[in-house]
Short mmCIF file of C-alpha atoms and ligand atoms in Angstrom, two decimals:
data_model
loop_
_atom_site.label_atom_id
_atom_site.label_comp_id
_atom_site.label_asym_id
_atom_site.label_seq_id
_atom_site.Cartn_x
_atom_site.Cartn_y
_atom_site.Cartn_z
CA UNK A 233 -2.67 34.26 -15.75
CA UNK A 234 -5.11 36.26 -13.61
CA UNK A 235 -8.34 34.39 -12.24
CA UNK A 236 -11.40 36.35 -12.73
CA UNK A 237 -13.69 37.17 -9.98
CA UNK A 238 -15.96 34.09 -9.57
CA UNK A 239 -13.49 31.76 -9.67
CA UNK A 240 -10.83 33.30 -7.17
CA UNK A 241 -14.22 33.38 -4.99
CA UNK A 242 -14.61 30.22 -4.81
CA UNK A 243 -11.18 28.61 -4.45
CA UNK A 244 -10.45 30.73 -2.04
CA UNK A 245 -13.52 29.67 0.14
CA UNK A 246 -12.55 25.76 -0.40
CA UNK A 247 -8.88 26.73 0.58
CA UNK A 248 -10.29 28.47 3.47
CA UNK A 249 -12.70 25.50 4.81
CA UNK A 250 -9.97 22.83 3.73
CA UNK A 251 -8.14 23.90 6.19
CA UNK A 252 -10.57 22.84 9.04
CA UNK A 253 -11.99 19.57 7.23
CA UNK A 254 -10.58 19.25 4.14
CA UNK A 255 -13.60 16.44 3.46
CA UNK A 256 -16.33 18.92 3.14
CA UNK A 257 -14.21 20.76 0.91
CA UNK A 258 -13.84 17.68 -1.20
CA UNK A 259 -17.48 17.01 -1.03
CA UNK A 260 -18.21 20.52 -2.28
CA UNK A 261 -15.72 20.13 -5.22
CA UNK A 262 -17.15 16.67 -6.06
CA UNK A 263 -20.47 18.37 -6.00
CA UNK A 264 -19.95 20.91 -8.66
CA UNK A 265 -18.28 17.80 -10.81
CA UNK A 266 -21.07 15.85 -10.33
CA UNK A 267 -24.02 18.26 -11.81
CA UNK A 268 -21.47 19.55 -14.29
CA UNK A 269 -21.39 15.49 -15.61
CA UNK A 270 -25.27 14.58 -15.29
CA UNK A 271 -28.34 15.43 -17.38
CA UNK A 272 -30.17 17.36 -14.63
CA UNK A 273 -33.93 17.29 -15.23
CA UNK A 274 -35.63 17.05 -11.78
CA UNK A 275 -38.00 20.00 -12.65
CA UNK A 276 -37.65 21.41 -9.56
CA UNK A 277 -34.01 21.69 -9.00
CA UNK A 278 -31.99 24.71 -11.25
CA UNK A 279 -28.49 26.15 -10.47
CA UNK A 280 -28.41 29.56 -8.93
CA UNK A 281 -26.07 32.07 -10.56
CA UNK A 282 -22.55 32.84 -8.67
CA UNK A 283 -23.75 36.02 -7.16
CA UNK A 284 -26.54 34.38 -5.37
CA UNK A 285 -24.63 31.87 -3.86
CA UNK A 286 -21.69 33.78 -2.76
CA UNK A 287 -24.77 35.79 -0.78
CA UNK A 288 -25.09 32.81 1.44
CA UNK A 289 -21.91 32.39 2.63
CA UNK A 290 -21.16 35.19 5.17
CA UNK A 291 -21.44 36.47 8.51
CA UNK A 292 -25.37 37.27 7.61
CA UNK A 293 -25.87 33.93 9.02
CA UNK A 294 -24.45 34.75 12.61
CA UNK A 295 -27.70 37.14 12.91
CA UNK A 296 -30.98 36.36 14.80
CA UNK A 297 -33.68 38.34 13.39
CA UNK A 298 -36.39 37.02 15.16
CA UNK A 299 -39.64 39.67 14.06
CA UNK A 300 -40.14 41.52 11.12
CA UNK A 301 -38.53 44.47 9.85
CA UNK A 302 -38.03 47.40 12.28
CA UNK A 303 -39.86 45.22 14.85
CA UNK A 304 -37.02 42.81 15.88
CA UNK A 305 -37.02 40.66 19.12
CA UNK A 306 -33.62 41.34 19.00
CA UNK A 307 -30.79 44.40 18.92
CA UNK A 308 -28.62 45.66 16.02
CA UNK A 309 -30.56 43.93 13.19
CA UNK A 310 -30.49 47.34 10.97
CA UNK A 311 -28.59 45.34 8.47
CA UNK A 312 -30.55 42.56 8.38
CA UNK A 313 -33.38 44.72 7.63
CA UNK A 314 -31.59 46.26 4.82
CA UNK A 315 -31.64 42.53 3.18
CA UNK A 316 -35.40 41.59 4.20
CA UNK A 317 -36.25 44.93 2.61
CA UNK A 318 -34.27 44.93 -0.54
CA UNK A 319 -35.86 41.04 -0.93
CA UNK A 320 -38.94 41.98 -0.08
CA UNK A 321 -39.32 45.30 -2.41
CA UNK A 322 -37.44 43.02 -5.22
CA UNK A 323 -40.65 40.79 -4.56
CA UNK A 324 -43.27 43.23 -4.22
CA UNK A 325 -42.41 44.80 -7.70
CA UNK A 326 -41.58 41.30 -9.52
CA UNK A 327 -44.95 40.05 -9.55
CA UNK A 328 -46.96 42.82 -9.06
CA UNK A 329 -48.55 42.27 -4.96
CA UNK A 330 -48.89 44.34 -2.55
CA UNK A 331 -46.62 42.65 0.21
CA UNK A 332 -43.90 39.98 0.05
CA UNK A 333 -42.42 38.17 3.06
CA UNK A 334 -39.31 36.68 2.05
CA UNK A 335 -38.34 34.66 5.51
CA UNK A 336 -39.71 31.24 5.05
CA UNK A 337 -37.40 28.74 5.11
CA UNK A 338 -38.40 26.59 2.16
CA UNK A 339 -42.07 25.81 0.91
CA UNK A 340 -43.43 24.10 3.14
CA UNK A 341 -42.61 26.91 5.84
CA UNK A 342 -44.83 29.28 3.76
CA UNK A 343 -47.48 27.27 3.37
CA UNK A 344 -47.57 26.81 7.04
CA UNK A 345 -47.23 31.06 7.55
CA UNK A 346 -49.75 30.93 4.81
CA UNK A 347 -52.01 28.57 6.70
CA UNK A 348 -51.42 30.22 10.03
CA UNK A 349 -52.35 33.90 8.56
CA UNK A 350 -56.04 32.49 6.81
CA UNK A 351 -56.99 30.75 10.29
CA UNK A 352 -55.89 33.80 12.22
CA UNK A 353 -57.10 36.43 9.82
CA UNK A 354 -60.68 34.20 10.38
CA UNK A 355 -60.47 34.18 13.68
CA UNK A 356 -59.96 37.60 14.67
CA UNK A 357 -62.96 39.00 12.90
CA UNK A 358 -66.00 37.98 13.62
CA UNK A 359 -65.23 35.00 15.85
CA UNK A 360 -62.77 37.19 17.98
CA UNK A 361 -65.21 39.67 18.67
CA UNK A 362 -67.81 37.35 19.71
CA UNK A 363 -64.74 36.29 22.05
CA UNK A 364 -64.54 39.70 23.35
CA UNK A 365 -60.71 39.35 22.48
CA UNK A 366 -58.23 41.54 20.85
CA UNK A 367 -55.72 39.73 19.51
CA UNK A 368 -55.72 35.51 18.53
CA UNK A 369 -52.74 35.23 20.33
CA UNK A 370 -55.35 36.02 24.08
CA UNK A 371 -57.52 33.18 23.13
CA UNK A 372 -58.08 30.09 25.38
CA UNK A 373 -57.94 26.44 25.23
CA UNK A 374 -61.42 26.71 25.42
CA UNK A 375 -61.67 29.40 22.74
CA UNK A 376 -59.59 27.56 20.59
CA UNK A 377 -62.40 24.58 20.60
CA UNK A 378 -64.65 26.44 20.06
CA UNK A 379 -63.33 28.39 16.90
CA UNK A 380 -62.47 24.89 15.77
CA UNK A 381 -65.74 24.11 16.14
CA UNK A 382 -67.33 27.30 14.32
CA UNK A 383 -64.07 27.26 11.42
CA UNK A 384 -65.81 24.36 10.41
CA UNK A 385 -63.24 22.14 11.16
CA UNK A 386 -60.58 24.07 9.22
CA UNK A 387 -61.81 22.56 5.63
CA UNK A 388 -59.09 22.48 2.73
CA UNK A 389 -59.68 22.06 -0.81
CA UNK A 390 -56.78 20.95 -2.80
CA UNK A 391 -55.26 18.69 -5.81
CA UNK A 392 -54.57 15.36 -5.11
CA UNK A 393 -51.25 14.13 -4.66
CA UNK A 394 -51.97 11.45 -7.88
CA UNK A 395 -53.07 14.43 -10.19
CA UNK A 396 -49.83 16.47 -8.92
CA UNK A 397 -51.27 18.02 -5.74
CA UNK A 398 -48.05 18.81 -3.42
CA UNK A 399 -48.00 16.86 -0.03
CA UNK A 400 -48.56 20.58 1.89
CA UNK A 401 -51.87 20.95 0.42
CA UNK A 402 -53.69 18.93 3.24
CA UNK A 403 -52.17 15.29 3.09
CA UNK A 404 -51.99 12.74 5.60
CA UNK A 405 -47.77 12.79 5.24
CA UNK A 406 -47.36 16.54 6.16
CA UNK A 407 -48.45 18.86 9.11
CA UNK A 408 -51.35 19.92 7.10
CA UNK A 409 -53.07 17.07 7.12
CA UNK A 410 -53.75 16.70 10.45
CA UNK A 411 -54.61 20.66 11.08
CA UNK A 412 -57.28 20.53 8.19
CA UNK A 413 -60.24 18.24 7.26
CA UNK A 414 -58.82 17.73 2.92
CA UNK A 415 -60.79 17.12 0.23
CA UNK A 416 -59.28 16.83 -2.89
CA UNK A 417 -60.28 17.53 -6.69
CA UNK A 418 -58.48 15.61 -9.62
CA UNK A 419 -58.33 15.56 -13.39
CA UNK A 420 -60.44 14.42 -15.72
CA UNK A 421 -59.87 11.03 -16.36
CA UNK A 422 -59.81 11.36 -20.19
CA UNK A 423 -58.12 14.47 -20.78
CA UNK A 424 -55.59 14.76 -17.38
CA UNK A 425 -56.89 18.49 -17.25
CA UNK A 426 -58.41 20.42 -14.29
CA UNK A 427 -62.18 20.14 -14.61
CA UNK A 428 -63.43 22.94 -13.42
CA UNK A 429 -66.77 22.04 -12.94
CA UNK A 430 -66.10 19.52 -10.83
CA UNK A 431 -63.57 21.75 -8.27
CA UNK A 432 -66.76 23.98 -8.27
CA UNK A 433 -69.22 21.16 -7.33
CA UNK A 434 -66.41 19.83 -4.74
CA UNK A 435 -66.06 23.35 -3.23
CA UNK A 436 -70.55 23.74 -2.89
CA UNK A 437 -70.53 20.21 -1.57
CA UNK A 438 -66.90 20.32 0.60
CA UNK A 439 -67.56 24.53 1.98
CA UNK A 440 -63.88 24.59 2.09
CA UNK A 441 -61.97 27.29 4.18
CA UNK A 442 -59.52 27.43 1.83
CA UNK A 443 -59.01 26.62 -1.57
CA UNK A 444 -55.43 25.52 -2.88
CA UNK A 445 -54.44 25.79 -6.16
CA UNK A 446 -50.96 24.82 -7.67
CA UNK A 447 -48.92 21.57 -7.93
CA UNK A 448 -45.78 19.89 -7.94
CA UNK A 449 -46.47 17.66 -11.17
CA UNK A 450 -49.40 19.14 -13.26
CA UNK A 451 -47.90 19.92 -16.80
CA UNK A 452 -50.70 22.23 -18.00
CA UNK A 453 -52.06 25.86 -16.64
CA UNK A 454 -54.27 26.31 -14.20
CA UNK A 455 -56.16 29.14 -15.09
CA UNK A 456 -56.74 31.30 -11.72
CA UNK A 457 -59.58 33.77 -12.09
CA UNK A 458 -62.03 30.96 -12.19
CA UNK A 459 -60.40 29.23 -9.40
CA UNK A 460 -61.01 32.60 -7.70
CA UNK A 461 -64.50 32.80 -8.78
CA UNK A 462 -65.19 29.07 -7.04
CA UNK A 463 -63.75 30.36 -4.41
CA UNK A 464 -65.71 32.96 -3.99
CA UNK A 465 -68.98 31.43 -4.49
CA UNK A 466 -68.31 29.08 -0.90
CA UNK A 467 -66.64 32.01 0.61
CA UNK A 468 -63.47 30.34 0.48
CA UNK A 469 -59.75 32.17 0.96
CA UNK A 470 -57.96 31.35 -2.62
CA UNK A 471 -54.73 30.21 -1.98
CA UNK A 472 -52.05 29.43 -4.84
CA UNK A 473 -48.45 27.60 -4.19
CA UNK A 474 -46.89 28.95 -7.36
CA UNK A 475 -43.23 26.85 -6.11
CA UNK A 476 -43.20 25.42 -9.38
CA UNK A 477 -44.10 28.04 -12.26
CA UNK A 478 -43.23 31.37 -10.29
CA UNK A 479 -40.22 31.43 -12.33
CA UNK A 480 -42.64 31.62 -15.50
CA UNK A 481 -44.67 34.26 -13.63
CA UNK A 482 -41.57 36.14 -13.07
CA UNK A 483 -40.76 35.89 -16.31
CA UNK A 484 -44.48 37.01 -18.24
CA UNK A 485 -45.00 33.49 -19.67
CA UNK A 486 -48.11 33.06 -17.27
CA UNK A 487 -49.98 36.32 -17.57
CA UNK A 488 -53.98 37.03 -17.26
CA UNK A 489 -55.60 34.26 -15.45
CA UNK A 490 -52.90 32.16 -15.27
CA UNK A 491 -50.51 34.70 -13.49
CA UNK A 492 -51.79 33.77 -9.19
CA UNK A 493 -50.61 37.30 -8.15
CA UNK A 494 -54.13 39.19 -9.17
CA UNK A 495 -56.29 36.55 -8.26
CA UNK A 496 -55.34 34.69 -5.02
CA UNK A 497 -55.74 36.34 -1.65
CA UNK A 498 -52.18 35.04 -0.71
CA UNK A 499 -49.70 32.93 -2.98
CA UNK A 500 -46.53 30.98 -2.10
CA UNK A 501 -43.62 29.76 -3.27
CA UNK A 502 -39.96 28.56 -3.26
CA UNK A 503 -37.04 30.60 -4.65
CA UNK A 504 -34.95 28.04 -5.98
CA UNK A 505 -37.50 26.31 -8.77
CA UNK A 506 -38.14 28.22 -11.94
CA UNK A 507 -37.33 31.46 -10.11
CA UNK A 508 -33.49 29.90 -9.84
CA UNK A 509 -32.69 31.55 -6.41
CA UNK A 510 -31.60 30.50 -3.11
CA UNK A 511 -33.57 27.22 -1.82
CA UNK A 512 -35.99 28.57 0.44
CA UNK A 513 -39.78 29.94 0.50
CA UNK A 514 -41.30 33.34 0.16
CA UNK A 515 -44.96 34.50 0.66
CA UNK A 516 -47.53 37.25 -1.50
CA UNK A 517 -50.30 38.74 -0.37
CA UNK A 518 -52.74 41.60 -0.10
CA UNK A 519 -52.76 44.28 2.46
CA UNK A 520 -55.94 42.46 4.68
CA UNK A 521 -53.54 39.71 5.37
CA UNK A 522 -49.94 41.42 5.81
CA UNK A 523 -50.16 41.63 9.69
CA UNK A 524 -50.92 38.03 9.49
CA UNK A 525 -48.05 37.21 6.82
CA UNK A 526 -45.13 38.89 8.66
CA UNK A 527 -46.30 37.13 12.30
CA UNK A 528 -44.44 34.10 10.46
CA UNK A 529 -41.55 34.45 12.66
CA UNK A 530 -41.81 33.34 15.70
CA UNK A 531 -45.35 32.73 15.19
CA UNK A 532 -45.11 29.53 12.64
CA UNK A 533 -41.25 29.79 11.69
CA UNK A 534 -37.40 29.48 13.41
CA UNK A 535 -35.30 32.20 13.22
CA UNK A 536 -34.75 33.81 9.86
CA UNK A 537 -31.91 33.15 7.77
CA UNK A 538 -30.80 36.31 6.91
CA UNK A 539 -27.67 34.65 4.84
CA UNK A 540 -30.77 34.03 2.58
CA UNK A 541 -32.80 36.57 2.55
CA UNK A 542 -29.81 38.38 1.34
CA UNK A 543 -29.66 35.86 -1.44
CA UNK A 544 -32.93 36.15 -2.49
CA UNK A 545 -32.62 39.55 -2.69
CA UNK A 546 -29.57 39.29 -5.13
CA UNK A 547 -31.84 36.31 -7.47
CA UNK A 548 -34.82 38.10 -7.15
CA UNK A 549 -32.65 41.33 -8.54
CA UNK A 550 -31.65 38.97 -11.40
CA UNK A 551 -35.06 37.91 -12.25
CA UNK A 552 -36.59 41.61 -12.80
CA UNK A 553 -33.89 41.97 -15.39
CA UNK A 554 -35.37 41.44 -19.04
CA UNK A 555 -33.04 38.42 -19.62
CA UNK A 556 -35.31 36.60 -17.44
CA UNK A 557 -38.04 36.88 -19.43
CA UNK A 558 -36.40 35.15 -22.25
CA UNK A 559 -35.11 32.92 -19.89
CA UNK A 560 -38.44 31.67 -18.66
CA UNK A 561 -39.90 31.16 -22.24
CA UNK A 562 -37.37 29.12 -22.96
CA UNK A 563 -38.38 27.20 -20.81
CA UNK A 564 -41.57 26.38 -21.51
CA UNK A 565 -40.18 25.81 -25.30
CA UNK A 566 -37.93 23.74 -24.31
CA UNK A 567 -40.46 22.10 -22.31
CA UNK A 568 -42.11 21.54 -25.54
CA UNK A 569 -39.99 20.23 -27.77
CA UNK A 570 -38.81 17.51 -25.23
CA UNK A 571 -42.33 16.60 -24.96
CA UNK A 572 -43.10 16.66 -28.68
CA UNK A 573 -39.71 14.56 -28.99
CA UNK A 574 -40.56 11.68 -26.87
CA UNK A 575 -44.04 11.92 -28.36
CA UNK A 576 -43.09 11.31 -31.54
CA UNK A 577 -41.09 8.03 -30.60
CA UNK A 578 -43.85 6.92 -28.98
CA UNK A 579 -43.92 8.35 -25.42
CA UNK A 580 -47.24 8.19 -23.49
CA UNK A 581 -47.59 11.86 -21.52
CA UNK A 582 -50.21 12.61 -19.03
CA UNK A 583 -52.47 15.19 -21.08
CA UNK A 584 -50.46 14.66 -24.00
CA UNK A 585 -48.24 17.44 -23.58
CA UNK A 586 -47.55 20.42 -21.72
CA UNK A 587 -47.36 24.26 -21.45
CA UNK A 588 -45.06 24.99 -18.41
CA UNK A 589 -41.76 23.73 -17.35
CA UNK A 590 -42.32 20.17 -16.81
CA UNK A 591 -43.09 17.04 -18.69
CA UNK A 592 -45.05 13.58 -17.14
CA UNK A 593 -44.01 10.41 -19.06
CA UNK A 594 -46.25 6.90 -18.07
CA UNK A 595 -43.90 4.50 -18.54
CA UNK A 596 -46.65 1.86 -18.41
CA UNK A 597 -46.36 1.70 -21.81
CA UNK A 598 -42.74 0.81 -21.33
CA UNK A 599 -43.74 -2.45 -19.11
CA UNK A 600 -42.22 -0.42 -16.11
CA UNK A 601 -42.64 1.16 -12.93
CA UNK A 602 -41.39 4.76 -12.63
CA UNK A 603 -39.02 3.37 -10.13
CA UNK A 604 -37.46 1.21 -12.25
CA UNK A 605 -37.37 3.71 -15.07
CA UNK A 606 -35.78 6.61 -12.73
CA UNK A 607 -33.02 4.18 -11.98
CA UNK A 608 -32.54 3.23 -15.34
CA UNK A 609 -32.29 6.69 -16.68
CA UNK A 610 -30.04 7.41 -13.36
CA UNK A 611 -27.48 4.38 -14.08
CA UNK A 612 -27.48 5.83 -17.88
CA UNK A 613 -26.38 9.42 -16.77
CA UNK A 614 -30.03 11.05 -16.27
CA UNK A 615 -31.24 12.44 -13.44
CA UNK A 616 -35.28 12.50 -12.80
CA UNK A 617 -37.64 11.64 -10.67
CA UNK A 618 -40.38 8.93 -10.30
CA UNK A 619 -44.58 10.36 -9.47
CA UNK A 620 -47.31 9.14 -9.18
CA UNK A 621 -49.55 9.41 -12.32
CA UNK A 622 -53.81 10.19 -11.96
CA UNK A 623 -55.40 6.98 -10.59
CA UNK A 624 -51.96 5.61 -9.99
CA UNK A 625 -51.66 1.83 -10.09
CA UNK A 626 -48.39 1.37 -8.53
CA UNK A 627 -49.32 3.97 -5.70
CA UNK A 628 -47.17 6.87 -4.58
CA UNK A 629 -43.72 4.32 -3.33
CA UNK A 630 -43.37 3.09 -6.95
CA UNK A 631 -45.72 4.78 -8.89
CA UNK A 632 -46.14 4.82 -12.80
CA UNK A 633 -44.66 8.18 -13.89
CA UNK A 634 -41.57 9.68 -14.61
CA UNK A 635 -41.56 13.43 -13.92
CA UNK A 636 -39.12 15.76 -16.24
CA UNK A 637 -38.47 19.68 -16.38
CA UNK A 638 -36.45 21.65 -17.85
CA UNK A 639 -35.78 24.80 -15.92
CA UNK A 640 -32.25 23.56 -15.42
CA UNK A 641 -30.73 22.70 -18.26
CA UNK A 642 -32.36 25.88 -19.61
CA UNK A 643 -29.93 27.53 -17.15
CA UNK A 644 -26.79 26.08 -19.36
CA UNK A 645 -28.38 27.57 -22.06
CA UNK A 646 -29.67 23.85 -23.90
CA UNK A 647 -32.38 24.86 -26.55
CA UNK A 648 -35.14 22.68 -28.35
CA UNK A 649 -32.25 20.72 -30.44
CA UNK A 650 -31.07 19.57 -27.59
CA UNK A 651 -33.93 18.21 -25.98
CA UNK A 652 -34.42 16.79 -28.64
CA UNK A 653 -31.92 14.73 -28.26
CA UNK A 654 -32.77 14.53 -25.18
CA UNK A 655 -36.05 12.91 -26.21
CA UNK A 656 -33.68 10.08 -28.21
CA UNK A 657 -31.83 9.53 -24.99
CA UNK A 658 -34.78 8.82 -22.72
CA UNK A 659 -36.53 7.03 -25.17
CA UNK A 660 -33.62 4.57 -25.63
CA UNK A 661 -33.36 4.01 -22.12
CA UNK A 662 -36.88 3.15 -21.62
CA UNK A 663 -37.47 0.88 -24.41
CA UNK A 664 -34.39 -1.20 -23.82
CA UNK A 665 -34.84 -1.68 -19.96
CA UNK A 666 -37.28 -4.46 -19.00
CA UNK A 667 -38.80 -5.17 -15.96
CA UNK A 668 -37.05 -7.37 -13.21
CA UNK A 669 -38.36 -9.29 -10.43
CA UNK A 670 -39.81 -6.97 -8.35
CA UNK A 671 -41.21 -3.23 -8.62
CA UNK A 672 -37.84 -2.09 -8.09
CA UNK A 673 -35.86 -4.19 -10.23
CA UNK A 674 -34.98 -3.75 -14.02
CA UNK A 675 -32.31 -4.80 -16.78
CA UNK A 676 -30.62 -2.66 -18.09
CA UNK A 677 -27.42 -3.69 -20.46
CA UNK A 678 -24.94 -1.88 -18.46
CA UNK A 679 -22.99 -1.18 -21.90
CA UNK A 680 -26.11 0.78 -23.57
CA UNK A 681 -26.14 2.24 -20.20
CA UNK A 682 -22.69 3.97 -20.30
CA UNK A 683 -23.42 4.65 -24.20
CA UNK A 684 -26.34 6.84 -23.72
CA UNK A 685 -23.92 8.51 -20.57
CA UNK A 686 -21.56 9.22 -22.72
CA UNK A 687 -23.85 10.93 -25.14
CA UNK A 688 -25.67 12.55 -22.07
CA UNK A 689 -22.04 14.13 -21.08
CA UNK A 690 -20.94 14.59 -24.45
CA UNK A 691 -24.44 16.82 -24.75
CA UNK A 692 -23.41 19.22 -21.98
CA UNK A 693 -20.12 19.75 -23.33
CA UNK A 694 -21.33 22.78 -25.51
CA UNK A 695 -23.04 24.15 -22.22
CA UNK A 696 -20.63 24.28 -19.56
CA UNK A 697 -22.17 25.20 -15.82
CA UNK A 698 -20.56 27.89 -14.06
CA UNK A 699 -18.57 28.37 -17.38
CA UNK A 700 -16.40 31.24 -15.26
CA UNK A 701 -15.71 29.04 -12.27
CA UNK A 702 -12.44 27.42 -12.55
CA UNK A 703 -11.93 25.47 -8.97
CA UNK A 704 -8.45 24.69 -10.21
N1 DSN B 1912 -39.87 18.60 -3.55
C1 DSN B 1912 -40.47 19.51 -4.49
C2 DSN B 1912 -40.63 18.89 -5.82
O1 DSN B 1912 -39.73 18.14 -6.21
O2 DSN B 1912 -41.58 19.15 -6.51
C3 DSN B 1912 -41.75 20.04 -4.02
O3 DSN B 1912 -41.70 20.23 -2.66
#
């Protein structure tokens, strides 16, 4: 019998690397077994298709590309360009902006280019011609301190980390946090939802530089054209980190305010979220911040990956095709119906619900930490994550909440019966594990344990991932 394509593809490239170290060819196999077997619901991880990872693995990644298109620090790059164009056009005409950078390494990477191109776009108007300088890159030390002075202190507005801020939005953890002064805005304590009012009163009071919207564990919409209004009324640059939902923006769930691309002055993101591409980072803007934008490399970033960019310009190709669209509101159904599941069995959810891609359980009402409840669902064939819930009483180490999304299971093509069941599964896992000793310890009956793995694995059976990949 004749393999097809995808699967000839890919045992060929294991033969071909088991002959050097036959362990990372193991470790590749095992990896495919492994998210084939579990009940993937980290909301930010998804399976790229075939295509998009056979982009990666080729002599692209031999390249340096150091520049930007046609403006290389280094010879014979034509084809590389052909890849950073193709990804970049893909981009542009995806989500409707004006100019796409598609080198960043992951998301953090294009927040930093992001970051880089507001401070330098400040600086070089009216502060750089009080300098008497042409270019930021001419300023002194002394210039420097004094712009730092002037900018303010480089002000950032964003979400906290407890209401499902990301740690790149001006947090002590990350980079960002030390180059910006961060004050955050949260949710209302009744509701869990963005109160605008008070992100406007933050942003007279705060006089931010820049004003972040987006999240990593918000499970509502953030609606963008009055973000962009606050913004505007303190003069702030709108910024929106879309790593999370740009899959649904891709896909015309989020449209009108809540689509970023119309309303932000730049937006970033990852490619391998929602969007299901390649893991790395991409960033949208206007024209009045392009130059900026594509000064990324060397400026803020390592060499490009051009292995990558080709990559995203193969997912990026997938996602303009109608099939996406369904795609992405199945997500948010799905979404849905695992939320109205475990609410219905008695499931506490911050803001009761949620209309994108991800679901936020507080298993306080389980008697647990969401460390304790991630490795219960873990041991029982579930993979999740623990976060931090608003006003957080176990902090961000051990935290309260259990975050859940469904963009990749969507990708095996589970529906809403399914998460239902899915509901049942995490439900029974949280009401029969009881705290143990410490924050991090729980019982769990390791028979119910493999039960409800059993049922997870006997759930995927009708969805097989990479159905046409056969390693042999
Ligand atoms: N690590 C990603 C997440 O899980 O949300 C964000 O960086």
């Amino acid at each position: 019998m004749s393999l097809n394509a995808e699967s000839t593809a890919f045992r060929s490239a294991l033969e071909v690397i088991r002959a050097v170290e036959p362990r990372v060819a193991d470790a590749i196999g095992a990896e495919l077994a492994d998210q084939r077997e579990s009940l993937k619901l980290i909301a930010s991880e998804n399976y790229a298709s075939p295509a998009t990872l056979l982009a990666m693995g080729n002599w692209f990644s031999d390249k340096y590309a150091e520049g930007t298109i046609g403006r290389r620090f280094y010879a014979g790059c034509q084809n590389v360009d052909t890849v950073e164009a193709l990804a970049a056009e893909h981009a542009r005409e995806l989500f409707g902006a004006a100019h796409a950078y598609v080198q960043p390494h992951s998301g953090i990477d294009a927040n930093l280019v992001a970051f880089w191109a507001i401070l330098a776009d400040r600086v070089e108007s009216p502060a750089l011609k009080k300098a008497q300088v042409r270019q930021v890159n001419d300023l002194t030390e002394a210039d420097w301190f004094a712009l730092r002075r002037e900018l303010g202190n480089q002000r950032m507005l964003g979400m906290s980390l407890d209401a499902g801020g990301h740690l790149t939005h001006g947090f002590r953890p990350n980079i960002s946090g030390k180059m910006f002064d961060q004050r955050s805005y949260g949710t209302d304590p009744a509701t869990g939802l963005i109160d605008y009012d008070n992100v406007a009163e933050a942003a007279r009071e705060f006089k931010p530089l820049i004003l972040v919207a987006g999240y990593s564990a918000y499970p509502r919409k953030v609606n963008f054209r009055i973000m962009r209004e606050i913004a505007d009324s303190v003069g702030a640059t709108f910024m929106v980190d879309m790593a999370h939902f740009a899959g649904l923006v891709a896909g015309k769930v989020f449209t009108g305010d809540f689509d970023p691309v119309p309303h932000a002055h730049i937006v970033t993101t990852t490619t391998h979220k929602s969007l299901r591409g390649p893991r790395g980072g991409m960033v949208l803007c206007g024209p009045e911040l392009a130059d900026q934008v594509d000064r990324g490399c060397p400026m803020v970033l390592g060499g490009p990956l051009p292995h990558v960019m080709a990559a995203k310009a193969v997912a990026l190709a997938e996602a303009r095709r109608p099939d996406f669209a369904d795609y992405a509101q199945r997500i948010v159904d799905n979404a849905r119906a695992l939320a109205e599941g475990l609410t219905r069995r008695g499931a506490k959810l911050v803001t009761g619900g949620t209309d994108n891609h991800l679901v936020l359980i507080d298993v306080t009402g389980y008697g647990l930490t969401g460390r304790q409840a991630e490795q219960a669902l873990l041991d029982s064939g579930i993979v999740t994550n623990r976060n931090a819930v608003p006003q957080d009483p176990n902090g961000a180490w051990y935290t309260s909440g259990i975050r859940i999304g469904t963009p990749a299971l969507t990708s095996r093509g589970l529906g809403t019966a399914e998460m239902d069941a899915t509901a049942e599964l995490i439900h029974t896992v949280l009401t029969q594990t009881t705290s143990g000793e410490s924050k991090a310890k729980y019982v769990l009956d390791p028979a119910l344990a493999d039960k409800v793995s059993k049922q997870a694995s006997d759930l995927l059976t009708t969805f097989p991932l990479y159905p046409a990949v056969d390693l042999g």
